[in-house]
Tab-separated table of C-alpha atoms in Angstrom:
chain	number	residue	atom	x	y	z
M	1	UNK	CA	0.304	-0.032	0.218
M	2	UNK	CA	2.696	2.245	1.374
M	3	UNK	CA	4.361	1.771	-2.208
M	4	UNK	CA	0.969	2.703	-4.236
M	5	UNK	CA	0.772	5.659	-2.569
M	6	UNK	CA	4.546	6.232	-3.758
M	7	UNK	CA	4.654	5.782	-6.750
M	8	UNK	CA	1.438	7.753	-7.441
M	9	UNK	CA	2.820	10.932	-5.532
M	10	UNK	CA	5.404	10.131	-7.912
M	11	UNK	CA	3.641	10.549	-10.810
M	12	UNK	CA	1.724	13.846	-9.768
M	13	UNK	CA	4.947	15.382	-9.231
M	14	UNK	CA	6.359	14.715	-12.609
M	15	UNK	CA	3.604	15.716	-14.000
M	16	UNK	CA	3.744	18.584	-12.083
M	17	UNK	CA	7.150	19.834	-12.749
M	18	UNK	CA	6.125	18.861	-16.846
M	19	UNK	CA	2.560	21.672	-16.864
M	20	UNK	CA	4.873	23.824	-15.107
M	21	UNK	CA	7.639	23.348	-17.670
M	22	UNK	CA	4.854	24.503	-19.732
M	23	UNK	CA	3.768	27.159	-18.105
M	24	UNK	CA	7.398	29.174	-17.629
M	25	UNK	CA	8.037	28.041	-21.367
M	26	UNK	CA	4.987	30.067	-22.032
M	27	UNK	CA	6.042	33.150	-20.125
M	28	UNK	CA	8.557	35.155	-22.275
M	29	UNK	CA	11.633	36.310	-20.674
M	30	UNK	CA	13.767	38.797	-20.225
M	31	UNK	CA	15.303	39.529	-24.212
M	32	UNK	CA	18.736	40.601	-24.885
M	33	UNK	CA	18.635	44.700	-25.888
M	34	UNK	CA	17.917	44.488	-30.007
M	35	UNK	CA	18.070	48.314	-29.290
M	36	UNK	CA	20.078	52.021	-28.294
M	37	UNK	CA	19.973	55.540	-27.479
M	38	UNK	CA	23.017	56.817	-28.595
M	39	UNK	CA	21.740	60.135	-27.879
M	40	UNK	CA	18.195	61.515	-27.296
M	41	UNK	CA	18.595	65.717	-26.713
M	42	UNK	CA	15.455	67.749	-26.033
M	43	UNK	CA	15.496	71.574	-26.712
M	44	UNK	CA	13.290	74.158	-24.498
M	45	UNK	CA	11.640	77.354	-25.224
M	46	UNK	CA	9.789	78.643	-23.009
M	47	UNK	CA	7.142	81.651	-25.236
M	48	UNK	CA	5.611	84.539	-23.800
M	49	UNK	CA	2.148	82.620	-23.386
M	50	UNK	CA	4.174	80.204	-20.826
M	51	UNK	CA	3.772	76.898	-23.538
M	52	UNK	CA	7.233	75.388	-24.364
M	53	UNK	CA	8.720	75.154	-28.144
M	54	UNK	CA	10.051	71.489	-28.321
M	55	UNK	CA	12.578	70.472	-30.736
M	56	UNK	CA	13.245	66.638	-29.960
M	57	UNK	CA	16.768	64.734	-31.782
M	58	UNK	CA	16.652	61.173	-31.166
M	59	UNK	CA	19.946	59.087	-32.740
M	60	UNK	CA	18.750	55.110	-32.510
M	61	UNK	CA	20.596	52.792	-33.161
M	62	UNK	CA	19.408	49.132	-34.261
M	63	UNK	CA	21.477	45.917	-32.628
M	64	UNK	CA	19.425	43.318	-33.387
M	65	UNK	CA	17.012	42.613	-36.132
M	66	UNK	CA	17.109	39.357	-35.858
M	67	UNK	CA	12.224	40.390	-35.458
M	68	UNK	CA	12.424	42.833	-37.781
M	69	UNK	CA	13.634	45.244	-38.988
M	70	UNK	CA	13.246	49.774	-37.090
M	71	UNK	CA	10.671	50.575	-39.015
M	72	UNK	CA	8.518	52.571	-36.211
M	73	UNK	CA	8.328	54.642	-32.320
M	74	UNK	CA	6.120	55.551	-30.429
M	75	UNK	CA	7.752	58.378	-28.137
M	76	UNK	CA	5.818	59.319	-24.619
M	77	UNK	CA	5.216	62.955	-25.104
M	78	UNK	CA	5.067	64.978	-21.763
M	79	UNK	CA	0.619	65.850	-22.687
M	80	UNK	CA	-1.774	65.436	-24.920
M	81	UNK	CA	-1.890	69.265	-25.550
M	82	UNK	CA	0.222	70.002	-27.470
M	83	UNK	CA	-0.192	71.392	-31.252
M	84	UNK	CA	2.272	72.106	-34.532
M	85	UNK	CA	4.229	68.135	-34.650
M	86	UNK	CA	6.940	69.668	-37.172
M	87	UNK	CA	8.941	66.744	-38.826
M	88	UNK	CA	12.795	68.120	-39.143
M	89	UNK	CA	14.743	64.949	-40.458
M	90	UNK	CA	14.592	63.467	-44.045
M	91	UNK	CA	14.410	59.555	-41.916
M	92	UNK	CA	10.316	61.064	-40.780
M	93	UNK	CA	8.034	59.279	-42.799
M	94	UNK	CA	5.035	61.112	-41.266
M	95	UNK	CA	4.205	61.104	-37.432
M	96	UNK	CA	0.746	60.130	-35.836
M	97	UNK	CA	-0.612	61.936	-32.571
M	98	UNK	CA	-2.317	59.974	-30.497
M	99	UNK	CA	-2.729	61.964	-27.064
M	100	UNK	CA	-0.286	61.527	-24.595
M	101	UNK	CA	2.721	59.565	-27.572
M	102	UNK	CA	3.904	60.136	-31.079
M	103	UNK	CA	3.101	58.064	-33.499
M	104	UNK	CA	6.582	57.585	-35.463
M	105	UNK	CA	6.804	56.280	-38.907
M	106	UNK	CA	10.327	56.104	-40.283
M	107	UNK	CA	11.650	56.653	-44.364
M	108	UNK	CA	12.250	52.451	-44.529
M	109	UNK	CA	13.426	49.736	-42.292
M	110	UNK	CA	17.199	50.367	-40.851
M	111	UNK	CA	18.717	46.885	-39.411
M	112	UNK	CA	21.554	46.358	-37.675
M	113	UNK	CA	24.648	48.126	-36.835
M	114	UNK	CA	22.366	51.630	-38.704
M	115	UNK	CA	21.233	54.502	-36.604
M	116	UNK	CA	18.080	56.644	-37.632
M	117	UNK	CA	18.247	59.855	-36.876
M	118	UNK	CA	15.204	61.449	-35.499
M	119	UNK	CA	14.602	65.279	-35.295
M	120	UNK	CA	10.506	66.964	-34.986
M	121	UNK	CA	9.669	70.211	-33.410
M	122	UNK	CA	6.096	70.523	-31.811
M	123	UNK	CA	4.179	73.798	-28.710
M	124	UNK	CA	3.760	71.664	-25.603
M	125	UNK	CA	1.438	73.490	-23.064
M	126	UNK	CA	-0.397	72.519	-19.636
M	127	UNK	CA	3.320	72.335	-18.404
M	128	UNK	CA	3.763	73.810	-15.202
M	129	UNK	CA	2.167	74.339	-12.413
M	130	UNK	CA	1.765	78.100	-10.173
M	131	UNK	CA	2.493	78.643	-6.195
M	132	UNK	CA	3.496	74.862	-5.744
M	133	UNK	CA	6.498	75.403	-3.779
M	134	UNK	CA	6.306	78.659	-3.022
M	135	UNK	CA	3.642	81.695	-3.320
M	136	UNK	CA	4.454	83.730	-6.257
M	137	UNK	CA	6.817	81.313	-8.219
M	138	UNK	CA	5.324	78.561	-10.915
M	139	UNK	CA	7.406	75.473	-11.325
M	140	UNK	CA	8.007	72.840	-14.273
M	141	UNK	CA	8.208	69.782	-13.412
M	142	UNK	CA	9.710	67.321	-16.697
M	143	UNK	CA	10.521	63.682	-17.339
M	144	UNK	CA	10.839	62.819	-20.558
M	145	UNK	CA	10.511	60.141	-21.700
M	146	UNK	CA	12.029	56.566	-21.295
M	147	UNK	CA	12.390	52.907	-22.617
M	148	UNK	CA	12.135	49.107	-19.939
M	149	UNK	CA	14.146	47.380	-21.983
M	150	UNK	CA	16.908	50.231	-24.298
M	151	UNK	CA	19.640	52.277	-22.336
M	152	UNK	CA	19.598	56.047	-22.896
M	153	UNK	CA	23.666	56.248	-23.458
M	154	UNK	CA	23.374	60.072	-23.174
M	155	UNK	CA	20.554	61.986	-22.609
M	156	UNK	CA	20.054	65.663	-23.126
M	157	UNK	CA	17.544	68.085	-21.289
M	158	UNK	CA	18.868	72.134	-23.709
M	159	UNK	CA	16.320	75.033	-21.022
M	160	UNK	CA	16.657	78.443	-21.759
M	161	UNK	CA	17.351	80.689	-18.791
M	162	UNK	CA	16.349	83.373	-19.672
M	163	UNK	CA	14.162	84.530	-16.147
M	164	UNK	CA	14.671	81.450	-14.730
M	165	UNK	CA	15.040	81.803	-10.046
M	166	UNK	CA	16.460	78.333	-9.863
M	167	UNK	CA	16.106	75.091	-11.280
M	168	UNK	CA	17.308	70.918	-10.316
M	169	UNK	CA	18.956	69.223	-10.046
M	170	UNK	CA	22.834	71.133	-10.843
M	171	UNK	CA	23.810	71.723	-14.183
M	172	UNK	CA	26.203	73.580	-16.480
M	173	UNK	CA	25.304	76.945	-18.322
M	174	UNK	CA	26.147	77.002	-22.206
M	175	UNK	CA	25.654	79.480	-24.190
M	176	UNK	CA	22.704	80.882	-22.672
M	177	UNK	CA	21.321	77.175	-22.474
M	178	UNK	CA	20.590	74.899	-19.168
M	179	UNK	CA	22.117	72.010	-19.856
M	180	UNK	CA	21.723	68.973	-17.751
M	181	UNK	CA	23.509	64.898	-19.108
M	182	UNK	CA	23.249	62.155	-17.850
M	183	UNK	CA	22.716	58.533	-18.793
M	184	UNK	CA	19.767	56.682	-18.460
M	185	UNK	CA	19.621	52.791	-18.123
M	186	UNK	CA	16.522	50.812	-19.243
M	187	UNK	CA	14.192	51.430	-17.024
M	188	UNK	CA	14.814	54.001	-15.157
M	189	UNK	CA	13.889	58.047	-15.577
M	190	UNK	CA	15.655	61.169	-14.684
M	191	UNK	CA	13.454	64.205	-13.337
M	192	UNK	CA	14.363	67.858	-13.832
M	193	UNK	CA	13.122	71.510	-12.244
M	194	UNK	CA	12.880	75.218	-13.427
M	195	UNK	CA	11.161	77.414	-11.028
M	196	UNK	CA	10.203	81.139	-12.188
M	197	UNK	CA	9.073	83.962	-10.864
M	198	UNK	CA	4.830	84.350	-11.534
M	199	UNK	CA	5.367	87.085	-13.299
M	200	UNK	CA	7.780	85.661	-15.848
M	201	UNK	CA	5.659	84.224	-18.229
M	202	UNK	CA	2.117	84.966	-19.120
M	203	UNK	CA	1.382	81.886	-17.122
M	204	UNK	CA	-2.584	81.134	-16.989
M	205	UNK	CA	-5.162	78.856	-13.561
M	206	UNK	CA	-6.425	77.087	-16.302
M	207	UNK	CA	-3.702	75.763	-17.249
M	208	UNK	CA	-1.594	74.463	-15.406
M	209	UNK	CA	-0.163	70.235	-15.446
M	210	UNK	CA	-1.966	68.529	-13.570
M	211	UNK	CA	-5.815	70.191	-12.786
M	212	UNK	CA	-7.320	70.352	-16.476
M	213	UNK	CA	-6.126	66.835	-17.360
M	214	UNK	CA	-2.587	66.795	-18.545
M	215	UNK	CA	-1.790	64.082	-17.752
M	216	UNK	CA	-5.171	62.321	-18.500
M	217	UNK	CA	-5.541	60.634	-22.411
M	218	UNK	CA	-6.520	61.866	-25.245
M	219	UNK	CA	-10.465	62.744	-24.663
M	220	UNK	CA	-11.856	64.448	-27.736
M	221	UNK	CA	-11.515	65.778	-31.242
M	222	UNK	CA	-13.915	64.481	-33.549
M	223	UNK	CA	-10.287	63.392	-35.671
M	224	UNK	CA	-8.682	60.622	-33.405
M	225	UNK	CA	-10.867	57.182	-32.920
M	226	UNK	CA	-8.978	55.091	-31.378
M	227	UNK	CA	-11.741	52.584	-29.860
M	228	UNK	CA	-11.503	49.939	-31.870
M	229	UNK	CA	-7.835	48.763	-31.361
M	230	UNK	CA	-8.147	48.932	-27.847
M	231	UNK	CA	-10.896	46.468	-28.737
M	232	UNK	CA	-8.315	44.494	-29.853
M	233	UNK	CA	-5.814	45.045	-27.693
M	234	UNK	CA	-8.211	43.998	-23.720
M	235	UNK	CA	-10.009	41.427	-26.011
M	236	UNK	CA	-6.674	39.581	-27.228
M	237	UNK	CA	-5.073	40.160	-23.437
M	238	UNK	CA	-7.914	39.035	-21.575
M	239	UNK	CA	-7.519	35.979	-23.990
M	240	UNK	CA	-3.332	35.865	-22.818
M	241	UNK	CA	-5.050	36.345	-18.982
M	242	UNK	CA	-7.466	33.218	-19.949
M	243	UNK	CA	-4.798	30.801	-21.012
M	244	UNK	CA	-1.828	31.799	-19.029
M	245	UNK	CA	-5.058	30.762	-16.006
M	246	UNK	CA	-5.730	27.617	-16.988
M	247	UNK	CA	-2.629	26.465	-17.261
M	248	UNK	CA	-1.730	27.982	-14.112
M	249	UNK	CA	-4.684	26.716	-11.567
M	250	UNK	CA	-3.502	22.726	-12.100
M	251	UNK	CA	0.202	23.724	-12.117
M	252	UNK	CA	-1.122	24.569	-8.030
M	253	UNK	CA	-3.706	22.307	-7.324
M	254	UNK	CA	-1.173	19.546	-8.670
M	255	UNK	CA	1.224	19.968	-6.416
M	256	UNK	CA	-0.507	21.666	-3.579
M	257	UNK	CA	-1.922	17.919	-4.064
M	258	UNK	CA	1.468	16.640	-4.198
M	259	UNK	CA	2.439	18.387	-1.082
M	260	UNK	CA	-0.502	17.406	1.441
M	261	UNK	CA	-0.029	13.753	0.754
M	262	UNK	CA	4.190	14.114	1.026
M	263	UNK	CA	3.109	16.274	4.051
M	264	UNK	CA	0.600	13.083	5.416
M	265	UNK	CA	3.720	10.541	4.603
M	266	UNK	CA	5.826	12.067	6.447
M	267	UNK	CA	3.370	11.827	9.575
M	268	UNK	CA	2.506	15.392	9.703
M	269	UNK	CA	0.096	16.014	12.594
M	270	UNK	CA	-3.252	18.659	12.489
M	271	UNK	CA	-1.970	19.817	15.352
M	272	UNK	CA	-2.518	24.120	15.736
M	273	UNK	CA	1.106	24.893	17.259
M	274	UNK	CA	2.457	28.347	15.874
M	275	UNK	CA	5.736	29.624	16.414
M	276	UNK	CA	6.083	33.642	16.499
M	277	UNK	CA	8.284	34.867	13.140
M	278	UNK	CA	10.112	38.217	13.219
M	279	UNK	CA	11.590	39.912	10.399
M	280	UNK	CA	13.097	43.350	11.125
M	281	UNK	CA	14.616	46.029	7.706
M	282	UNK	CA	16.692	48.668	8.375
M	283	UNK	CA	15.274	51.287	6.072
M	284	UNK	CA	17.709	54.634	5.965
M	285	UNK	CA	15.505	57.230	4.182
M	286	UNK	CA	17.371	60.742	1.804
M	287	UNK	CA	17.131	63.619	3.526
M	288	UNK	CA	15.745	65.087	-0.668
M	289	UNK	CA	14.356	63.893	-3.252
M	290	UNK	CA	17.557	62.265	-5.120
M	291	UNK	CA	15.067	63.327	-8.512
M	292	UNK	CA	13.623	67.304	-7.715
M	293	UNK	CA	14.944	67.872	-4.395
M	294	UNK	CA	11.319	68.303	-2.147
M	295	UNK	CA	11.743	67.523	1.213
M	296	UNK	CA	10.850	64.283	2.393
M	297	UNK	CA	7.350	63.855	3.719
M	298	UNK	CA	7.020	61.857	7.248
M	299	UNK	CA	5.702	58.554	6.296
M	300	UNK	CA	6.256	58.759	2.130
M	301	UNK	CA	8.666	56.134	0.956
M	302	UNK	CA	7.969	58.321	-2.418
M	303	UNK	CA	8.362	61.729	-3.075
M	304	UNK	CA	4.270	63.207	-3.980
M	305	UNK	CA	5.814	65.389	-6.713
M	306	UNK	CA	8.026	63.675	-8.759
M	307	UNK	CA	7.132	59.741	-7.930
M	308	UNK	CA	11.373	59.176	-7.211
M	309	UNK	CA	11.872	56.646	-4.228
M	310	UNK	CA	13.466	58.400	-1.437
M	311	UNK	CA	14.141	54.530	-0.178
M	312	UNK	CA	17.831	55.460	0.060
M	313	UNK	CA	19.225	51.378	1.280
M	314	UNK	CA	16.939	48.180	2.958
M	315	UNK	CA	18.224	45.408	4.539
M	316	UNK	CA	16.777	42.732	6.648
M	317	UNK	CA	18.676	42.182	9.807
M	318	UNK	CA	19.364	40.058	12.743
M	319	UNK	CA	18.037	40.341	16.057
M	320	UNK	CA	22.156	40.346	17.267
M	321	UNK	CA	22.207	43.339	14.689
M	322	UNK	CA	20.631	45.854	16.864
M	323	UNK	CA	20.817	47.775	19.846
M	324	UNK	CA	18.167	47.029	22.069
M	325	UNK	CA	17.149	44.445	20.282
M	326	UNK	CA	13.530	44.455	22.728
M	327	UNK	CA	11.776	47.271	21.495
M	328	UNK	CA	11.670	45.825	18.625
M	329	UNK	CA	9.158	42.374	18.334
M	330	UNK	CA	6.198	44.208	17.757
M	331	UNK	CA	4.741	45.353	14.647
M	332	UNK	CA	5.218	48.282	13.340
M	333	UNK	CA	7.588	50.405	11.664
M	334	UNK	CA	10.045	52.173	14.390
M	335	UNK	CA	12.799	55.349	14.209
M	336	UNK	CA	15.640	53.417	15.047
M	337	UNK	CA	19.130	55.661	15.920
M	338	UNK	CA	19.634	58.998	16.528
M	339	UNK	CA	19.193	60.172	12.258
M	340	UNK	CA	15.707	60.898	12.241
M	341	UNK	CA	15.544	58.956	7.502
M	342	UNK	CA	16.588	55.494	10.128
M	343	UNK	CA	14.265	52.866	10.697
M	344	UNK	CA	12.694	49.605	12.092
M	345	UNK	CA	10.087	48.171	10.448
M	346	UNK	CA	9.057	44.788	11.941
M	347	UNK	CA	6.843	41.976	10.148
M	348	UNK	CA	5.392	39.276	12.835
M	349	UNK	CA	3.406	36.122	11.614
M	350	UNK	CA	2.358	33.160	13.120
M	351	UNK	CA	4.057	30.486	11.316
M	352	UNK	CA	3.191	26.842	12.079
M	353	UNK	CA	4.663	24.337	14.173
M	354	UNK	CA	5.212	20.726	12.114
M	355	UNK	CA	5.562	16.652	14.087
M	356	UNK	CA	8.343	14.719	12.732
M	357	UNK	CA	8.293	11.040	13.770
M	358	UNK	CA	10.027	10.713	16.270
M	359	UNK	CA	7.747	13.419	18.036
M	360	UNK	CA	10.828	16.016	17.652
M	361	UNK	CA	9.954	19.052	16.396
M	362	UNK	CA	10.337	20.195	12.472
M	363	UNK	CA	10.999	24.612	12.590
M	364	UNK	CA	9.576	26.387	8.804
M	365	UNK	CA	12.004	28.863	8.512
M	366	UNK	CA	12.318	31.844	5.885
M	367	UNK	CA	15.327	32.460	4.377
M	368	UNK	CA	16.603	35.942	3.387
M	369	UNK	CA	18.122	37.931	0.962
M	370	UNK	CA	20.777	41.073	1.620
M	371	UNK	CA	19.258	44.110	0.388
M	372	UNK	CA	16.169	43.761	-0.420
M	373	UNK	CA	13.256	43.496	-3.571
M	374	UNK	CA	16.120	42.061	-7.215
M	375	UNK	CA	16.142	44.970	-8.851
M	376	UNK	CA	16.900	45.450	-12.631
M	377	UNK	CA	20.042	46.668	-13.700
M	378	UNK	CA	20.721	50.649	-13.044
M	379	UNK	CA	17.757	51.311	-11.383
M	380	UNK	CA	15.994	50.976	-8.413
M	381	UNK	CA	12.094	48.523	-8.820
M	382	UNK	CA	9.636	51.533	-8.636
M	383	UNK	CA	12.660	53.674	-10.572
M	384	UNK	CA	9.814	56.831	-9.724
M	385	UNK	CA	5.533	56.270	-9.661
M	386	UNK	CA	5.764	56.601	-13.417
M	387	UNK	CA	7.879	53.507	-14.516
M	388	UNK	CA	5.933	50.384	-13.009
M	389	UNK	CA	3.372	49.788	-15.566
M	390	UNK	CA	4.367	51.173	-18.774
M	391	UNK	CA	5.538	47.949	-19.876
M	392	UNK	CA	4.486	48.262	-23.803
M	393	UNK	CA	1.764	50.747	-23.176
M	394	UNK	CA	3.288	54.550	-23.902
M	395	UNK	CA	1.376	55.923	-21.171
M	396	UNK	CA	2.099	57.924	-17.995
M	397	UNK	CA	1.638	56.355	-15.083
M	398	UNK	CA	2.012	59.259	-12.390
M	399	UNK	CA	-0.080	59.716	-9.282
M	400	UNK	CA	-2.892	62.062	-9.129
M	401	UNK	CA	-0.706	64.992	-7.283
M	402	UNK	CA	1.718	64.255	-9.607
M	403	UNK	CA	2.497	66.290	-11.775
M	404	UNK	CA	5.748	65.637	-13.621
M	405	UNK	CA	5.433	65.099	-17.606
M	406	UNK	CA	6.509	62.075	-18.029
M	407	UNK	CA	5.177	58.967	-20.751
M	408	UNK	CA	7.205	55.829	-21.867
M	409	UNK	CA	8.051	54.990	-24.915
M	410	UNK	CA	9.351	51.917	-27.638
M	411	UNK	CA	9.329	50.724	-30.475
M	412	UNK	CA	7.718	48.024	-33.423
M	413	UNK	CA	10.397	45.903	-32.616
M	414	UNK	CA	11.955	46.398	-29.313
M	415	UNK	CA	11.343	43.437	-27.994
M	416	UNK	CA	7.963	43.961	-26.954
M	417	UNK	CA	6.269	41.051	-28.750
M	418	UNK	CA	2.514	41.868	-27.670
M	419	UNK	CA	2.816	45.581	-29.283
M	420	UNK	CA	4.776	44.068	-32.388
M	421	UNK	CA	1.772	41.365	-32.590
M	422	UNK	CA	-0.195	43.527	-32.713
M	423	UNK	CA	0.888	46.889	-34.624
M	424	UNK	CA	-1.395	46.994	-37.465
M	425	UNK	CA	-4.614	48.070	-34.608
M	426	UNK	CA	-2.419	49.692	-32.612
M	427	UNK	CA	-1.974	52.459	-35.199
M	428	UNK	CA	-5.465	52.263	-36.840
M	429	UNK	CA	-7.320	55.069	-36.526
M	430	UNK	CA	-4.514	57.613	-35.063
M	431	UNK	CA	-3.699	61.995	-36.155
M	432	UNK	CA	-1.325	61.678	-39.170
M	433	UNK	CA	1.034	64.418	-38.944
M	434	UNK	CA	3.169	64.457	-42.178
M	435	UNK	CA	6.748	65.157	-42.916
M	436	UNK	CA	7.783	67.873	-45.277
């Protein structure tokens, strides 16, 4: 009888392993980058009415054309309030306006080793907030488009310094332009701010960022009809989720049955004995936001203005590493030491205690990796609240109180299977801006 039970358990485990392998194979893994941005330069001049003349210049290098040539780029722009979109470089065939993003169609397909130089201009509005930090001052906050799977070797923002009173972070002054330079690893963002007196330009309460829906999706005009493509994409996504669930549920059930059978086979009882497990995490915060320089608000992990993480370091510590560990035995967050920015977060759970055949006690343990959650190369797990939900879509995921101008970006072939598969439906029905 025992041999039959063991054989049955082995069969269940084998079947579960097979289904799990199928599931893992079906889920796409992170591929090597197919593209690289050698340079991404944005030149900004403030108009008398406080709108912005913005010139975009991008040097896009194709690293791998195994999934096809580079034919179009979805580039996130601050919000839907832009006009006068004008292609400048001959590499642009036409530009289609999608509200919070622009679909830039190239003059031809670009292959491995080639660099497409893309340049265009537009007028952008709803980019500032009046009296944001200090009464009497107006602030522009700008986070250029980022790419979840592509490194930006050099990001340059050139902002005309006329009438500017302050800015963050530090930058160079180059021929009358505040010049911010950095590199942006895949999935990360960069935010800068410029502050003006309220009478420097024609600032208007009705045209502030955020207050009038500056970060919302395009929602008006007879020229835009994106409903059909959104529906197609939504149905396809629901279908994909359904298939994954149909595969995952049997795997979970089979693994659970196998574990339960093993638990019974090892003679475990149904007692309710538990032991307390305490996990202590030491968290150190920045004094001010490393993105926009705003002061940290008590109890907030992210900057309320630009969404950047305020956590400087985070690690799990043992009881022996703490001074007066008896203070950290109940669930909660406690200030630690003399630093006003260091805390101990205590998590307490009751773990069941099972018993072996010999009558001894076997405790279930928990392993921890020092340093917290796994992070992608060069960035934190959230890289501002805007990036976390970017994936393939070119939408801004800022929280409602965030007035930053942000939108992620993608290409028609930059390792994004879903977007590439539905490329045709995504780009039908958009407003077209033809090249010169």
